[in-house]
Amino acid sequence: MKKNILEIAFQLFLKNGFAGVSTNEIIREANVTKGCFYHYFKSKEELIYDVIVIYLYPYLESPVKVLEEKNVKCKQLDILQNIHFCYTFMPKLVLETKQNISFREIQFLIYEGIKKYVYLAKKSCECSRKQRFLLKELLEIGKKEGIISSKIDTDTYATTMIALKDGMIALHILDSSIDTKEKLESTFKAIWSEIKAVPQTENNNGGGYLYAEAVL
């Protein structure tokens, strides 16, 4: 019963925001009595906390978990794909009912929650910092392997890429006609053209080696 109330509440919050849904509306849509509701939750705020921890925390953490797996023993040929993935990956949230949650709806709810709930703001910042750290690690590996220019500041580029990604998401929320995927791909190409190591040929008595440009 508690799980059902949480899922109904989450779906209502996605459509109308945390502030736009009353306790009575949740009780009515979940088809439970007030006594049943207050048996599980002392207040709407307690319900919201549970919804955020159960649904929004995993959503925010999912890119970090995937990137951590990709950073383990990253091979030279995987570096470009992994950096590209890190920059373009957009998490999805699918409920147990197999309902695929709208990316725009969940981002709206997260932004609203960040303004109102300190614990969600902290979680969002924590996940963003972790993504930046993981991206910086990939850029460092790329520099060591000669795939990325040794001249770039990896911390600056990691910060810039995460900021650009967040900006694309914000633009899509403001204007749904903006194709976030296309924008991420085009900006990634521009960034990659700046940070990739310039192909070099070194010849010694007719021999040599080539740092080939990686291709998506």
Short mmCIF file of C-alpha atoms in Angstrom, two decimals:
data_model
loop_
_atom_site.label_atom_id
_atom_site.label_comp_id
_atom_site.label_asym_id
_atom_site.label_seq_id
_atom_site.Cartn_x
_atom_site.Cartn_y
_atom_site.Cartn_z
CA MET A 1 0.00 0.00 0.00
CA LYS A 2 2.81 2.43 0.91
CA LYS A 3 4.56 1.71 -2.38
CA ASN A 4 1.36 2.42 -4.30
CA ILE A 5 0.87 5.75 -2.52
CA LEU A 6 4.47 6.74 -3.30
CA GLU A 7 4.15 5.93 -6.99
CA ILE A 8 0.81 7.73 -7.34
CA ALA A 9 2.24 10.75 -5.54
CA PHE A 10 5.34 10.74 -7.76
CA GLN A 11 3.24 10.68 -10.92
CA LEU A 12 1.13 13.57 -9.62
CA PHE A 13 4.25 15.56 -8.70
CA LEU A 14 5.66 15.01 -12.20
CA LYS A 15 2.56 16.56 -13.75
CA ASN A 16 1.86 19.37 -11.26
CA GLY A 17 5.02 19.85 -9.19
CA PHE A 18 5.51 19.36 -5.46
CA ALA A 19 3.61 22.53 -4.59
CA GLY A 20 0.78 21.83 -7.02
CA VAL A 21 -0.41 18.60 -5.41
CA SER A 22 -2.34 18.48 -2.13
CA THR A 23 -2.38 15.66 0.40
CA ASN A 24 -6.10 15.19 -0.24
CA GLU A 25 -5.45 14.77 -3.96
CA ILE A 26 -2.86 12.08 -3.30
CA ILE A 27 -5.25 10.29 -0.95
CA ARG A 28 -8.03 10.44 -3.52
CA GLU A 29 -5.91 9.26 -6.47
CA ALA A 30 -4.33 6.48 -4.43
CA ASN A 31 -7.82 5.41 -3.31
CA VAL A 32 -6.88 5.21 0.36
CA THR A 33 -8.32 6.71 3.53
CA LYS A 34 -6.70 9.57 5.44
CA GLY A 35 -6.01 7.13 8.24
CA CYS A 36 -4.16 4.85 5.86
CA PHE A 37 -2.11 7.75 4.46
CA TYR A 38 -1.10 9.04 7.87
CA HIS A 39 -0.29 5.54 9.01
CA TYR A 40 2.59 5.54 6.52
CA PHE A 41 3.46 9.25 6.39
CA LYS A 42 3.33 11.83 9.15
CA SER A 43 3.00 14.63 6.62
CA LYS A 44 3.22 15.56 2.95
CA GLU A 45 6.82 16.65 3.54
CA GLU A 46 7.73 13.17 4.77
CA LEU A 47 6.09 11.70 1.69
CA ILE A 48 8.03 14.08 -0.55
CA TYR A 49 11.29 13.07 1.13
CA ASP A 50 10.56 9.40 0.43
CA VAL A 51 9.62 10.15 -3.19
CA ILE A 52 12.85 12.08 -3.72
CA VAL A 53 15.04 9.37 -2.17
CA ILE A 54 13.28 6.48 -3.95
CA TYR A 55 12.88 8.03 -7.41
CA LEU A 56 15.06 11.11 -7.88
CA TYR A 57 18.23 10.01 -6.07
CA PRO A 58 18.69 6.90 -8.29
CA TYR A 59 18.00 9.03 -11.37
CA LEU A 60 20.73 11.51 -10.39
CA GLU A 61 23.14 8.72 -9.44
CA SER A 62 22.68 6.59 -12.57
CA PRO A 63 25.16 8.50 -14.81
CA VAL A 64 27.81 8.28 -12.08
CA LYS A 65 27.36 4.52 -11.67
CA VAL A 66 27.57 3.90 -15.41
CA LEU A 67 30.64 6.12 -15.77
CA GLU A 68 32.40 4.46 -12.84
CA GLU A 69 32.04 1.14 -14.63
CA LYS A 70 33.40 2.63 -17.85
CA ASN A 71 36.38 4.17 -16.09
CA VAL A 72 37.54 0.81 -14.74
CA LYS A 73 40.58 -0.27 -16.76
CA CYS A 74 39.71 2.07 -19.61
CA LYS A 75 41.53 0.89 -22.73
CA GLN A 76 43.07 3.26 -25.24
CA LEU A 77 40.53 2.51 -27.98
CA ASP A 78 37.65 3.11 -25.56
CA ILE A 79 38.69 6.56 -24.39
CA LEU A 80 36.93 8.57 -27.10
CA GLN A 81 33.74 6.54 -26.82
CA ASN A 82 33.78 6.86 -23.04
CA ILE A 83 34.32 10.62 -23.08
CA HIS A 84 31.58 10.93 -25.68
CA PHE A 85 29.29 8.78 -23.55
CA CYS A 86 30.09 10.78 -20.42
CA TYR A 87 29.11 14.01 -22.18
CA THR A 88 26.01 12.79 -24.02
CA PHE A 89 24.52 10.21 -21.64
CA MET A 90 21.00 11.09 -20.49
CA PRO A 91 19.51 8.84 -17.80
CA LYS A 92 16.03 7.37 -18.11
CA LEU A 93 13.60 6.47 -15.38
CA VAL A 94 11.24 3.55 -15.90
CA LEU A 95 8.78 2.61 -13.19
CA GLU A 96 8.04 -0.99 -12.27
CA THR A 97 4.80 -0.57 -14.22
CA LYS A 98 7.08 -0.18 -17.29
CA GLN A 99 5.98 3.43 -17.62
CA ASN A 100 8.77 5.52 -19.15
CA ILE A 101 8.95 8.88 -17.37
CA SER A 102 9.26 11.98 -19.54
CA PHE A 103 12.76 13.47 -19.39
CA ARG A 104 11.32 16.99 -19.37
CA GLU A 105 8.89 16.24 -16.52
CA ILE A 106 11.53 14.73 -14.26
CA GLN A 107 13.97 17.59 -14.90
CA PHE A 108 11.27 20.13 -14.05
CA LEU A 109 10.60 18.28 -10.79
CA ILE A 110 14.30 18.08 -9.93
CA TYR A 111 14.78 21.81 -10.51
CA GLU A 112 11.76 22.62 -8.36
CA GLY A 113 13.00 20.28 -5.64
CA ILE A 114 16.52 21.72 -5.66
CA LYS A 115 15.09 25.15 -4.85
CA LYS A 116 12.98 23.85 -1.96
CA TYR A 117 14.83 20.92 -0.43
CA VAL A 118 18.43 21.23 0.73
CA TYR A 119 18.99 17.47 0.74
CA LEU A 120 18.09 17.22 -2.96
CA ALA A 121 20.30 20.19 -3.82
CA LYS A 122 23.21 18.53 -2.01
CA LYS A 123 22.64 15.23 -3.81
CA SER A 124 22.50 16.99 -7.17
CA CYS A 125 25.77 18.85 -6.48
CA GLU A 126 27.41 15.66 -5.25
CA CYS A 127 26.48 13.75 -8.41
CA SER A 128 27.60 16.63 -10.62
CA ARG A 129 30.99 16.77 -8.87
CA LYS A 130 31.42 13.03 -9.30
CA GLN A 131 30.61 13.25 -13.01
CA ARG A 132 33.14 16.04 -13.41
CA PHE A 133 35.77 14.01 -11.56
CA LEU A 134 35.13 10.91 -13.71
CA LEU A 135 35.27 12.98 -16.90
CA LYS A 136 38.52 14.56 -15.75
CA GLU A 137 39.94 11.07 -15.14
CA LEU A 138 39.06 10.03 -18.70
CA LEU A 139 40.68 13.18 -20.10
CA GLU A 140 43.83 12.45 -18.06
CA ILE A 141 43.97 8.91 -19.42
CA GLY A 142 43.56 10.34 -22.92
CA LYS A 143 46.51 12.67 -22.37
CA LYS A 144 48.71 9.80 -21.15
CA GLU A 145 47.75 7.69 -24.17
CA GLY A 146 48.50 10.53 -26.61
CA ILE A 147 44.89 10.69 -27.81
CA ILE A 148 44.20 14.05 -26.17
CA SER A 149 46.44 17.10 -26.37
CA SER A 150 48.93 17.33 -23.53
CA LYS A 151 48.39 21.10 -23.46
CA ILE A 152 44.81 21.10 -22.19
CA ASP A 153 43.80 21.66 -18.59
CA THR A 154 41.66 18.60 -17.87
CA ASP A 155 39.91 20.17 -14.88
CA THR A 156 38.85 23.20 -16.95
CA TYR A 157 37.54 21.09 -19.81
CA ALA A 158 35.73 18.66 -17.52
CA THR A 159 34.02 21.58 -15.76
CA THR A 160 33.16 23.24 -19.07
CA MET A 161 31.68 20.06 -20.56
CA ILE A 162 29.48 19.37 -17.54
CA ALA A 163 28.33 23.01 -17.52
CA LEU A 164 27.51 22.85 -21.24
CA LYS A 165 25.58 19.63 -20.76
CA ASP A 166 23.55 21.16 -17.92
CA GLY A 167 22.93 24.18 -20.12
CA MET A 168 21.55 22.02 -22.94
CA ILE A 169 19.18 20.35 -20.51
CA ALA A 170 18.00 23.74 -19.23
CA LEU A 171 17.42 24.97 -22.79
CA HIS A 172 15.32 21.91 -23.57
CA ILE A 173 13.21 22.50 -20.49
CA LEU A 174 12.58 26.09 -21.57
CA ASP A 175 11.93 25.11 -25.19
CA SER A 176 10.95 21.50 -25.88
CA SER A 177 11.54 21.99 -29.63
CA ILE A 178 15.28 22.09 -28.96
CA ASP A 179 16.82 18.73 -29.79
CA THR A 180 19.06 18.05 -26.78
CA LYS A 181 20.68 15.00 -28.35
CA GLU A 182 21.59 16.89 -31.53
CA LYS A 183 22.98 19.82 -29.55
CA LEU A 184 25.09 17.54 -27.36
CA GLU A 185 26.48 15.77 -30.42
CA SER A 186 27.34 19.00 -32.24
CA THR A 187 28.97 20.61 -29.21
CA PHE A 188 30.91 17.44 -28.49
CA LYS A 189 32.39 17.52 -32.00
CA ALA A 190 33.48 21.12 -31.43
CA ILE A 191 35.04 20.26 -28.06
CA TRP A 192 36.77 17.18 -29.45
CA SER A 193 38.32 19.22 -32.27
CA GLU A 194 39.91 21.40 -29.58
CA ILE A 195 41.20 18.73 -27.24
CA LYS A 196 42.28 15.90 -29.53
CA ALA A 197 45.97 15.35 -30.07
CA VAL A 198 47.08 16.58 -33.48
CA PRO A 199 48.05 13.54 -35.58
CA GLN A 200 51.80 13.38 -35.81
CA THR A 201 54.16 11.32 -37.93
CA GLU A 202 57.65 10.64 -36.73
CA ASN A 203 60.10 9.16 -39.19
CA ASN A 204 63.42 7.61 -38.41
CA ASN A 205 65.21 6.14 -41.44
CA GLY A 206 61.91 5.67 -43.25
CA GLY A 207 60.14 4.18 -40.24
CA GLY A 208 57.93 5.79 -37.68
CA TYR A 209 54.53 5.82 -36.09
CA LEU A 210 51.31 7.72 -36.36
CA TYR A 211 48.97 9.01 -33.68
CA ALA A 212 45.76 8.49 -35.59
CA GLU A 213 42.74 10.65 -34.95
CA ALA A 214 40.03 8.67 -33.23
CA VAL A 215 36.72 8.55 -35.07
CA LEU A 216 33.28 8.30 -33.49
#
